[in-house]
Coordinates of C-alpha atoms in Angstrom, one line a residue:
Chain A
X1 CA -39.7 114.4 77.1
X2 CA -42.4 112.0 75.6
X3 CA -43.3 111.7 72.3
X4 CA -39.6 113.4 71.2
X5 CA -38.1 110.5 68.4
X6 CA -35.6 108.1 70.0
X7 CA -32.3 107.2 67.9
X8 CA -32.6 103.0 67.7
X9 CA -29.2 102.7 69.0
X10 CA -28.1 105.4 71.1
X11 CA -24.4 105.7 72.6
X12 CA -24.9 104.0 75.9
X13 CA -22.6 104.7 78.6
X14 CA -22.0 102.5 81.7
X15 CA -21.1 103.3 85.3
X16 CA -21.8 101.4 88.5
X17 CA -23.1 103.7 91.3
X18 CA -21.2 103.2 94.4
X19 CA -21.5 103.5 98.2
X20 CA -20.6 107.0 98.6
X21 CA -23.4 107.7 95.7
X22 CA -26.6 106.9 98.2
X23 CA -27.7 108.6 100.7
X24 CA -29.7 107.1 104.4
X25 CA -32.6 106.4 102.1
X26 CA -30.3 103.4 100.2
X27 CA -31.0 105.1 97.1
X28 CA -28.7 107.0 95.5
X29 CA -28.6 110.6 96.4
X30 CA -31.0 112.6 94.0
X31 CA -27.7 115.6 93.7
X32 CA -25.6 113.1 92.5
X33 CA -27.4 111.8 89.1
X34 CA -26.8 115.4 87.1
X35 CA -23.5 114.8 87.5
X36 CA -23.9 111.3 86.3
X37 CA -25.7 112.5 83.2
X38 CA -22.9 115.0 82.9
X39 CA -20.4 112.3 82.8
X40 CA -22.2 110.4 80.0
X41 CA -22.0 113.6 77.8
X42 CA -18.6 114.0 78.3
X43 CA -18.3 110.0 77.4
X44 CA -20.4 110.5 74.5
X45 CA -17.6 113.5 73.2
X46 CA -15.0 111.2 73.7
X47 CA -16.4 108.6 71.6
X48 CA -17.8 110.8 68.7
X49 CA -14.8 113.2 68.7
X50 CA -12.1 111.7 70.2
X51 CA -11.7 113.8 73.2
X52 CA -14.1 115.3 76.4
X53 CA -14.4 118.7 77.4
X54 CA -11.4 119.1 79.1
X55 CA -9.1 118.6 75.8
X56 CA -11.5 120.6 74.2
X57 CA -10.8 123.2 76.5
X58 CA -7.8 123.5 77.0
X59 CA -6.5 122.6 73.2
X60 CA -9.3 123.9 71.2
X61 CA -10.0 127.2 72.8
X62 CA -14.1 126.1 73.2
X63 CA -16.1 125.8 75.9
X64 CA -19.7 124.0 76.1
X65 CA -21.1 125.4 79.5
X66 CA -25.4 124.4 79.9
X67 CA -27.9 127.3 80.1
X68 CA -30.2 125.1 81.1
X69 CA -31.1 120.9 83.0
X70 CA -34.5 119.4 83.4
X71 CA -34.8 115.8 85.1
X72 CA -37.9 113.6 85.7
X73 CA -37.1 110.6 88.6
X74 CA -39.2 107.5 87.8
X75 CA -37.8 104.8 90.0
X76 CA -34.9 105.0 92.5
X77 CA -31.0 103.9 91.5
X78 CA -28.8 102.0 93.8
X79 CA -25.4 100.2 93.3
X80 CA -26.8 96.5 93.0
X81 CA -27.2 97.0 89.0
X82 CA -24.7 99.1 86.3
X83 CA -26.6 102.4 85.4
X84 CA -26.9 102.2 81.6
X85 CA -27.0 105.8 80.3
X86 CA -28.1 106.2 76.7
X87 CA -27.2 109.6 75.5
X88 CA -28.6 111.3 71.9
X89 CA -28.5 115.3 70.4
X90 CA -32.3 115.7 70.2
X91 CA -31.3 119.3 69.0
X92 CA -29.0 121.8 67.3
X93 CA -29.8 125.4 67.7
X94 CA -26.8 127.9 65.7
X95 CA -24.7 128.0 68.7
X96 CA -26.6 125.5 71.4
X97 CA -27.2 121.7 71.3
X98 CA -29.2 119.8 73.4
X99 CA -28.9 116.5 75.1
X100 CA -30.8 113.5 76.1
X101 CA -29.8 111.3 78.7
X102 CA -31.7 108.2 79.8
X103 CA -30.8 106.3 82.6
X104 CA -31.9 102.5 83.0
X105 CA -31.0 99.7 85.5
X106 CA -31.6 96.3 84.7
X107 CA -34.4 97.1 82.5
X108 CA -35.9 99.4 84.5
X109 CA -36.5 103.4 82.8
X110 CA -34.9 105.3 86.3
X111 CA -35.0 109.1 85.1
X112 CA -34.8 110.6 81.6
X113 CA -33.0 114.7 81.7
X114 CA -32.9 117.2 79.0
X115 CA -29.3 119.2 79.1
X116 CA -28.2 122.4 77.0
X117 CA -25.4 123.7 76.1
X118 CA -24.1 126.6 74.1
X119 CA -20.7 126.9 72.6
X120 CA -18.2 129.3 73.6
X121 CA -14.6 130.8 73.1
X122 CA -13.1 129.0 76.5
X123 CA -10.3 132.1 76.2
X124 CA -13.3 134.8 76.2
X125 CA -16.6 133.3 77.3
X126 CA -18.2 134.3 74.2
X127 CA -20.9 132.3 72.7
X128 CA -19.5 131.1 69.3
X129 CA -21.8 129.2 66.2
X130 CA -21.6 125.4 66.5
X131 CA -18.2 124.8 65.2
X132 CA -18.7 123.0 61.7
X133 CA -16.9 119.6 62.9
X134 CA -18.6 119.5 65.7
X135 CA -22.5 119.9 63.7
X136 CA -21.1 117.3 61.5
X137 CA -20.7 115.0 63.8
X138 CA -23.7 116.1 66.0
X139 CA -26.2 116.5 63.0
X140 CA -26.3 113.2 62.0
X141 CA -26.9 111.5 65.4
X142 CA -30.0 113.9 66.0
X143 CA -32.9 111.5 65.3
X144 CA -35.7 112.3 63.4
Chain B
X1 CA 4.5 102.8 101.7
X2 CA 8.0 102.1 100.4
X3 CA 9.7 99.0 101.2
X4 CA 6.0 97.3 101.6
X5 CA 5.6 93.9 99.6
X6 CA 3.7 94.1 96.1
X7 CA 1.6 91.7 94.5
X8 CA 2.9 90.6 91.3
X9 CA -0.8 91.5 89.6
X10 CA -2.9 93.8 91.8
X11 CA -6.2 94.2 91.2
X12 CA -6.7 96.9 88.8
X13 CA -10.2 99.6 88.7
X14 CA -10.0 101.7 85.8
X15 CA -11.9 105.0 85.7
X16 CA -11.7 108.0 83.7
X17 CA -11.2 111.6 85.0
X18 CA -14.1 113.9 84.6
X19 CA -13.8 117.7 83.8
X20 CA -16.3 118.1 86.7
X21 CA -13.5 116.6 88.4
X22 CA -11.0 118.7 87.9
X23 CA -10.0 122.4 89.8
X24 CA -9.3 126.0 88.1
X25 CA -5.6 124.3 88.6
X26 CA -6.4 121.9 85.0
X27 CA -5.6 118.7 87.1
X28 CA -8.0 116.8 89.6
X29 CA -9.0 118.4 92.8
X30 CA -7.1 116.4 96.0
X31 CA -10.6 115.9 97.9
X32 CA -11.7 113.5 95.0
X33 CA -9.2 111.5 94.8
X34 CA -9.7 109.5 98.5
X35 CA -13.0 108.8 97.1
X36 CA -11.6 107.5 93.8
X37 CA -10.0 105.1 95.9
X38 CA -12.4 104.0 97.8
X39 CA -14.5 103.1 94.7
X40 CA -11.5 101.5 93.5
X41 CA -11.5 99.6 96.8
X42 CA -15.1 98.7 96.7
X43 CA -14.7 97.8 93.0
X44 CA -11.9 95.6 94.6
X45 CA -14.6 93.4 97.0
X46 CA -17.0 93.0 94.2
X47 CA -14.5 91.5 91.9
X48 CA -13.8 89.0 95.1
X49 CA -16.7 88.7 96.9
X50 CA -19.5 89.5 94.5
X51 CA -20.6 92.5 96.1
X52 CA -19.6 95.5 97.5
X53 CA -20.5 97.6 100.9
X54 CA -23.6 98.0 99.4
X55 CA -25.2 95.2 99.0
X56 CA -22.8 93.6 102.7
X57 CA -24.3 96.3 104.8
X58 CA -28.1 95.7 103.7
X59 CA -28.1 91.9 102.9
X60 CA -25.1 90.5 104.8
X61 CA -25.6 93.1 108.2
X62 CA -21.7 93.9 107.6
X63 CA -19.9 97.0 107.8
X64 CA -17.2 98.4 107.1
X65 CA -16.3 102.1 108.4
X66 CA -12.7 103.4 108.0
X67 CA -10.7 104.5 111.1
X68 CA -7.7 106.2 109.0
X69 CA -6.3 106.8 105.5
X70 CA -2.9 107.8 104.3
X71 CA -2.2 109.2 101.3
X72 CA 0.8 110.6 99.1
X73 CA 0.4 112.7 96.0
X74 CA 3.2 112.5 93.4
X75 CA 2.0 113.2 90.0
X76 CA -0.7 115.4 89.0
X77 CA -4.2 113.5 88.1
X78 CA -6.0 114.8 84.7
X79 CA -9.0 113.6 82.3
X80 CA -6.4 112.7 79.6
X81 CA -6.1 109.2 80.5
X82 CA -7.4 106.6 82.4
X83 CA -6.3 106.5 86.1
X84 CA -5.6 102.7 86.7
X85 CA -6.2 102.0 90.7
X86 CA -4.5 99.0 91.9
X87 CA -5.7 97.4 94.9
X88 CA -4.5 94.8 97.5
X89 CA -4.8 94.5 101.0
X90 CA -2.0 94.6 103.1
X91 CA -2.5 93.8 106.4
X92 CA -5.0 91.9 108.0
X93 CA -5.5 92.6 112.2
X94 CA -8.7 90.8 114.3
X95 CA -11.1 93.1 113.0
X96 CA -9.3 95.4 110.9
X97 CA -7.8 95.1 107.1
X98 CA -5.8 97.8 105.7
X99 CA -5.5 98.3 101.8
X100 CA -3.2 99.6 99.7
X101 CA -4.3 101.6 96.4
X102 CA -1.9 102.9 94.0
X103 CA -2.7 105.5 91.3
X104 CA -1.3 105.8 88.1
X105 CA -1.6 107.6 84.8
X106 CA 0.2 106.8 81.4
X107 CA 2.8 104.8 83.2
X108 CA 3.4 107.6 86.1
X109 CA 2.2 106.6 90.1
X110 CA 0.3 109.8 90.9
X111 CA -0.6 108.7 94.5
X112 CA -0.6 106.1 96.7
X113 CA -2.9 105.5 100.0
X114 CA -3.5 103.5 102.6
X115 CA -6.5 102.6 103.6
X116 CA -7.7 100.8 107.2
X117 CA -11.7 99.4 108.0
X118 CA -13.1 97.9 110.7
X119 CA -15.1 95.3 110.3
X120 CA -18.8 96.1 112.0
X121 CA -22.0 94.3 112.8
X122 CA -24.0 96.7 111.0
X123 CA -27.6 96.9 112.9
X124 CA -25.7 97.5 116.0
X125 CA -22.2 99.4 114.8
X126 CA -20.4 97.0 117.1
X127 CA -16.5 95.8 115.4
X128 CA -16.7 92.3 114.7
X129 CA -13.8 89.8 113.8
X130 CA -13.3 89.5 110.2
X131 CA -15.8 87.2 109.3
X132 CA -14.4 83.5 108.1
X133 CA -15.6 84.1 104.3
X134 CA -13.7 87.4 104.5
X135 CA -10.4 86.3 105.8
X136 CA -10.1 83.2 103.4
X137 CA -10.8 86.0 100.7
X138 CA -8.3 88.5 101.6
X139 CA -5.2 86.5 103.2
X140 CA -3.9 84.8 100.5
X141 CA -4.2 88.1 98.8
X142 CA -1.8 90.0 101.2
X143 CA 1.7 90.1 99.2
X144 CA 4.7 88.5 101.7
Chain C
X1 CA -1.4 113.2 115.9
X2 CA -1.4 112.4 119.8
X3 CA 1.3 115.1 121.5
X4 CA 1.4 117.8 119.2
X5 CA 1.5 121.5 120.9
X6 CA -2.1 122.5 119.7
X7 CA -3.0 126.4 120.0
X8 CA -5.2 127.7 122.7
X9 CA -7.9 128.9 120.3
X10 CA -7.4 127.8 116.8
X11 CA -9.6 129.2 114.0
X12 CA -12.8 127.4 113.8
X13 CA -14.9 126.4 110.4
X14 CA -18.7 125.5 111.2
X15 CA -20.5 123.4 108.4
X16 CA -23.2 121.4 108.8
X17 CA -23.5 118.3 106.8
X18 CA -25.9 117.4 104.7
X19 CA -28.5 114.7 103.7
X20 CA -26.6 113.8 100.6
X21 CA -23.0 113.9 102.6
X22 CA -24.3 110.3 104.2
X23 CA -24.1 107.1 103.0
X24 CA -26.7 104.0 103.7
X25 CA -25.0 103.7 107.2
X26 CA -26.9 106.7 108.4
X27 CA -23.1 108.7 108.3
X28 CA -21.3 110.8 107.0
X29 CA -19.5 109.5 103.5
X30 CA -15.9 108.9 104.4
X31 CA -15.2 110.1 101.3
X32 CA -16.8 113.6 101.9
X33 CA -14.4 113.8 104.8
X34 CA -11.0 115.3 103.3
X35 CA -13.2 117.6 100.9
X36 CA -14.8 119.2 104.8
X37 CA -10.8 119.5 105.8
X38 CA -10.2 121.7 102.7
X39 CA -13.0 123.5 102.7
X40 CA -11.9 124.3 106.1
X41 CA -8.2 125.1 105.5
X42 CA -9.4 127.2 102.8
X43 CA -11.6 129.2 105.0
X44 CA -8.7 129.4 107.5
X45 CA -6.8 131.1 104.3
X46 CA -9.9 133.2 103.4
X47 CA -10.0 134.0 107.2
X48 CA -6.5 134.7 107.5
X49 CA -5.1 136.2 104.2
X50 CA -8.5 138.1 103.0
X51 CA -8.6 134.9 99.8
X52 CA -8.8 131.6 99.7
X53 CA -7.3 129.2 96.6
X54 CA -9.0 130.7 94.2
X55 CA -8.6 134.6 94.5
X56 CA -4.8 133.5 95.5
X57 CA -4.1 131.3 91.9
X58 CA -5.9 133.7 89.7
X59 CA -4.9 136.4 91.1
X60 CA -1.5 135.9 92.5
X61 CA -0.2 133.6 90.4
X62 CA 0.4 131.2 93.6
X63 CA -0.6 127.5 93.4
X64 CA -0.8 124.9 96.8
X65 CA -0.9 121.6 95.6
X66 CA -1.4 118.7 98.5
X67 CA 1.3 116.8 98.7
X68 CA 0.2 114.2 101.5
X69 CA -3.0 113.5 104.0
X70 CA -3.3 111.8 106.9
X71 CA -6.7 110.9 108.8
X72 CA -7.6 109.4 111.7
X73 CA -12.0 108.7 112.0
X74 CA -12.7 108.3 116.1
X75 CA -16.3 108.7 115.6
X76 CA -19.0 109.1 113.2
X77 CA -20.3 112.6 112.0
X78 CA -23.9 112.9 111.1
X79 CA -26.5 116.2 110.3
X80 CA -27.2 116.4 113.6
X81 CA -25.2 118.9 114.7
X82 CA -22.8 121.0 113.3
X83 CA -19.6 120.4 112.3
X84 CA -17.1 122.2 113.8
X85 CA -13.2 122.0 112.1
X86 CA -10.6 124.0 114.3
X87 CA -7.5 124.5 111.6
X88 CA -4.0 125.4 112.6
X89 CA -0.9 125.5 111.0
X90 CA 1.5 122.4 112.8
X91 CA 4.8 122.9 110.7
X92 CA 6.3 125.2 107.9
X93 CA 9.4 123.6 105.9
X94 CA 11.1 125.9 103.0
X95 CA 8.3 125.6 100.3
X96 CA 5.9 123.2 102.5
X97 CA 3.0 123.9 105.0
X98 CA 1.4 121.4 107.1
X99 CA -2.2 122.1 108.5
X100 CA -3.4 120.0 111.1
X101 CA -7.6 119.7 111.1
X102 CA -9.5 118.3 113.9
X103 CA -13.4 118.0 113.4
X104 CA -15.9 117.9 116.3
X105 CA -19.5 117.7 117.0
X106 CA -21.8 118.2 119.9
X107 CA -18.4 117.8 121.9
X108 CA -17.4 114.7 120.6
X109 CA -13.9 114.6 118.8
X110 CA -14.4 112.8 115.4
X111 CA -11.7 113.0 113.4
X112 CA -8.0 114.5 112.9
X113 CA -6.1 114.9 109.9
X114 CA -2.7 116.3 108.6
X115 CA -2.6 118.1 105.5
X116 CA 0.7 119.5 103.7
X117 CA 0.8 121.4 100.9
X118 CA 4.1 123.4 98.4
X119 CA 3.5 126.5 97.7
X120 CA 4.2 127.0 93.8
X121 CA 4.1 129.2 91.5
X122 CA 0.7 128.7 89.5
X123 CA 1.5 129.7 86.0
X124 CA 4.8 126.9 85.9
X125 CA 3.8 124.8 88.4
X126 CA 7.2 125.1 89.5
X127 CA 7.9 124.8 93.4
X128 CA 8.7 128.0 95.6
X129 CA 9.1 128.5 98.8
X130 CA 7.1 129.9 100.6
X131 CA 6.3 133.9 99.9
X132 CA 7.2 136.2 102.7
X133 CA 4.1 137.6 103.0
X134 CA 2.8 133.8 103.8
X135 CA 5.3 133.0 106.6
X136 CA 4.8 136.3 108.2
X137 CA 1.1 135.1 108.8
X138 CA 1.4 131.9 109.4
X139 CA 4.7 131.7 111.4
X140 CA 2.7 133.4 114.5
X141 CA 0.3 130.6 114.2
X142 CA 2.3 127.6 114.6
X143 CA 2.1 126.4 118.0
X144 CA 5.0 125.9 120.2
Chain D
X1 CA -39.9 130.5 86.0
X2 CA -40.7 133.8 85.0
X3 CA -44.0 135.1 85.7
X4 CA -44.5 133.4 88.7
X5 CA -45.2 135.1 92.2
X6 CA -42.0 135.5 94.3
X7 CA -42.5 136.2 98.1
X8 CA -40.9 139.7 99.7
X9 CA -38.7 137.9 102.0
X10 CA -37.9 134.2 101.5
X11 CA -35.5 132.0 103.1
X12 CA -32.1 132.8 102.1
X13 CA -29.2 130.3 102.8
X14 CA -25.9 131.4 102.3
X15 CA -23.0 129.1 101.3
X16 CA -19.1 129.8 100.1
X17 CA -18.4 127.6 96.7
X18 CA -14.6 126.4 97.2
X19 CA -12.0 125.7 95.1
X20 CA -12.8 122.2 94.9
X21 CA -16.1 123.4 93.6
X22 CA -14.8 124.5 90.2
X23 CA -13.6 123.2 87.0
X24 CA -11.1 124.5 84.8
X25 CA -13.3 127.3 83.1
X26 CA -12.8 129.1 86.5
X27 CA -16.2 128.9 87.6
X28 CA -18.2 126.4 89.8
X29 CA -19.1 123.0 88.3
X30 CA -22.2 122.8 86.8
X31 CA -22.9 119.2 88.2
X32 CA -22.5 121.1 91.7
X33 CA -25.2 123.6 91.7
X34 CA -28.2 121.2 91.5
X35 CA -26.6 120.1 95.4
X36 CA -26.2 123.5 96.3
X37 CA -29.7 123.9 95.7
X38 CA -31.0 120.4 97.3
X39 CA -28.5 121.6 100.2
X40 CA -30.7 125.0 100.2
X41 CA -34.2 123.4 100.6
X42 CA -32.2 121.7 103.5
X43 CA -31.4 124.2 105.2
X44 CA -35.2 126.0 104.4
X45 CA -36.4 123.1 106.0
X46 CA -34.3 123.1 108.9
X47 CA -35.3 126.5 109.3
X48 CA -39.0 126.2 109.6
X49 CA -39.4 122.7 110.8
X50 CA -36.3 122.5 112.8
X51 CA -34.6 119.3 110.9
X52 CA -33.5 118.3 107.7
X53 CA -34.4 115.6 105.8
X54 CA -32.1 113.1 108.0
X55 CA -34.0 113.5 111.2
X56 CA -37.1 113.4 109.3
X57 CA -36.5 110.3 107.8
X58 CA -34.8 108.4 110.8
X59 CA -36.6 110.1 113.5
X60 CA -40.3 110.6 111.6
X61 CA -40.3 107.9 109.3
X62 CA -41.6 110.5 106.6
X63 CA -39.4 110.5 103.2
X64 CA -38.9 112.9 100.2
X65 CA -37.9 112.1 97.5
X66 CA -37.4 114.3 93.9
X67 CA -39.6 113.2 91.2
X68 CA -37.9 116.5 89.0
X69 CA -35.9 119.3 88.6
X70 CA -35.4 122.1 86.4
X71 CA -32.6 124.7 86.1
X72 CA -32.0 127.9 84.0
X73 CA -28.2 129.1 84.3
X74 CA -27.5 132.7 83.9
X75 CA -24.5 134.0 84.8
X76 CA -21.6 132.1 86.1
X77 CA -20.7 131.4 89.9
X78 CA -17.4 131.3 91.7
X79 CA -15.8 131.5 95.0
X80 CA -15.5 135.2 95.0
X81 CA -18.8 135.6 96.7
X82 CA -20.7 133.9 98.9
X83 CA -23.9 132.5 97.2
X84 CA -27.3 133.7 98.3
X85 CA -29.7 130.7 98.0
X86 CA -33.7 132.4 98.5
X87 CA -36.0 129.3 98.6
X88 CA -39.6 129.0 99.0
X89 CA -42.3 126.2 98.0
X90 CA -44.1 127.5 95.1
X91 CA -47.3 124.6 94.9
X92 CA -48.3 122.2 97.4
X93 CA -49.9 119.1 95.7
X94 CA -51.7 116.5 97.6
X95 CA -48.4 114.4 97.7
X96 CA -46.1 116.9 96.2
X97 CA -44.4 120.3 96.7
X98 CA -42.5 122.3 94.5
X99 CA -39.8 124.3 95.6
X100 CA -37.8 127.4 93.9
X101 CA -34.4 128.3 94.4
X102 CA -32.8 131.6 93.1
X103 CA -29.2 131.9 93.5
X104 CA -27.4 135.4 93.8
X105 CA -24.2 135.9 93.4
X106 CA -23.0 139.9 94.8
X107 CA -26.7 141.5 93.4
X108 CA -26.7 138.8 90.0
X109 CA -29.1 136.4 89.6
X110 CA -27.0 133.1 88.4
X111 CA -29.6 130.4 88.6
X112 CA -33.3 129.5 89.2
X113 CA -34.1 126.2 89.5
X114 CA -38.1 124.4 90.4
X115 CA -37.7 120.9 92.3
X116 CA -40.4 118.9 92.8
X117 CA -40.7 116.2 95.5
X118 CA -43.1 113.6 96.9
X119 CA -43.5 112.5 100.7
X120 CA -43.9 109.2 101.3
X121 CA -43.7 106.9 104.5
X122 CA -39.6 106.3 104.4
X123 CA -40.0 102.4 105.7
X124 CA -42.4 101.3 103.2
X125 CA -41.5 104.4 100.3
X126 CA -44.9 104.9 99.4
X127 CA -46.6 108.3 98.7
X128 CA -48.5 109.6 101.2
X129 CA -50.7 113.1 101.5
X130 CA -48.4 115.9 102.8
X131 CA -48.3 115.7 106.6
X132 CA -50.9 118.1 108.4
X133 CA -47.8 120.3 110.1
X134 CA -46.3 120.1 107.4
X135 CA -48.9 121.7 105.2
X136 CA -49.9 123.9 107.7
X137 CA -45.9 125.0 107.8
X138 CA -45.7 125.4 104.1
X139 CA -49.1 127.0 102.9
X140 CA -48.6 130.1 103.9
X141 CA -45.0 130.6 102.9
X142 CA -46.4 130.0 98.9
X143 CA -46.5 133.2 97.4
X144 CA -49.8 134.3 96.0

């Protein structure tokens, strides 16, 4: 993921890992941070659009499911810091888009992931183009 | 739960339902929503002690395992709103304190649950009495 | 739980939990708890009906929302050993089922639970009571 | 992933998803299946050393944790099925391995996923070379 441009001010969303997140090592549990980054994305929707995939489900007949996750782990997470997660389109293919999530506590770079997703008819599960709202939105945030 | 005293203003974790959270039933699946609670309850101690069992199991040699929880589902649970968890404790025993969490949604109470922990020396997973700090914390806390 | 009739030989759902299942106390998340109960109830429904939840709302049209749980933790769980959940049916009401779950390991009893769910009907998430197909399996099972 | 050796007969684990494992598109969570894979190397590691990574880090002071993953998504999975899980190291470093997981789903291929991790000494969580058994364990299982 080096060398890819970096927006200046990406959406950042916040969570505080808990307890139940880590596992005997007092980190938290490596299985758990895809979800995490899966919850930023769906944070990031609901602040560019107005609504996460669930709404856009279930109202807009399209679905989003990834074709494809890559993670690095630089340093270990644990509950004593929030988990900043900075999330940016780094690109638009005609019916996929991919994400970039970065995670960081208190300063510290903790893993960086790469997430796609195409977009679909929810009532089929047929791949559809980018709907044209959502590349106007998206477009515009990818940096360059 | 009915009949128990109620704080006036409970302690309130907000959190937003996930679509990863949710079942092929469009509302949120009933095995996640004990551990919503329990982040709402950990949320809870770091509010009023500045940490939660995180950082009081590694730092502080406390723990704090559960012996039961009770719960009542009223109202469905979904990712259109926040989910406001209030949280009080409502009984204090030697070493035990039970908590109360209530769920709601738009105005609706989705669930309730009651929660009861032990408290531990953690290196050695003996009960303990409540420590002094604790108990001045949580009693004047407990609704009458 | 204490004086319930409990069957001779209940059906029995072996798991065995994982790394990421424990917490920095070395144990199994309490949190993770309920979610082994279900699993386990709906591999006493896979076991008993030929489906579980799934195959049985998408297919049938039948929904079983929880509508309480009750738990009781007498000793840790860890990865160990396996886990071994004996599920029964303890009560039917018109449209309700209660299941009773006890989990055990390496002999030890760990932890008991009570879980009732409606039976509804999945498309209107109306109520129903329960199908006569349903009670003619499950009635059998209740112990006397 | 494609391209690389695969060996005759690896280690297959075998799992149910539940319910409580999907979202509302009717198939499993995708934040899931990166857990069902970490719970598959588990279970390969059980296997062939006869523990998981809990009695390895409590009772061998040895640690591993993930420094990436990668995952391709295919086909969907549900609870229809069980899940075949094949695993099998696919590059020993000197610090590192690198596992693959396939996941099958009645003859499909849904998933492959690569997951690299390092061991290190679990008290002090520095790197260390692979263990001697260890290596001599896992060299021969990496297909050629």
């Amino acid at each position: 993921m080096t060398g890819d441009p970096r927006p200046a001010a990406p959406f950042v969303h916040r969570l505080r890992p808990t307890w139940g997140d880590c596992d005997p090592a007092k980190i938290v549990f490596t299985g758990r941070i895809p979800t995490f980054c899966l919850t930023a994305i769906e944070a990031f929707l609901e602040h560019h659009f107005g609504y996460g995939w669930f709404v856009q489900e279930l109202d807009h007949d399209t679905g989003m499911p990834f074709v494809s996750l890559n993670m690095d782990f630089r340093a270990p997470v644990t509950p004593r810091h929030d988990l900043e997660l900075a999330v940016w389109p780094a690109r638009l293919g005609t019916t996929s888009v991919t994400f970039v999530v970065e995670g960081r506590q208190d300063g510290t770079l903790c893993f960086t992931g790469r997430f796609t997703e195409v977009y679909t008819r929810a009532s089929t599960f047929e791949k559809q183009p980018i709907p044209a709202k959502a590349r106007a939105i998206l477009e515009p945030l990818v940096p360059v």
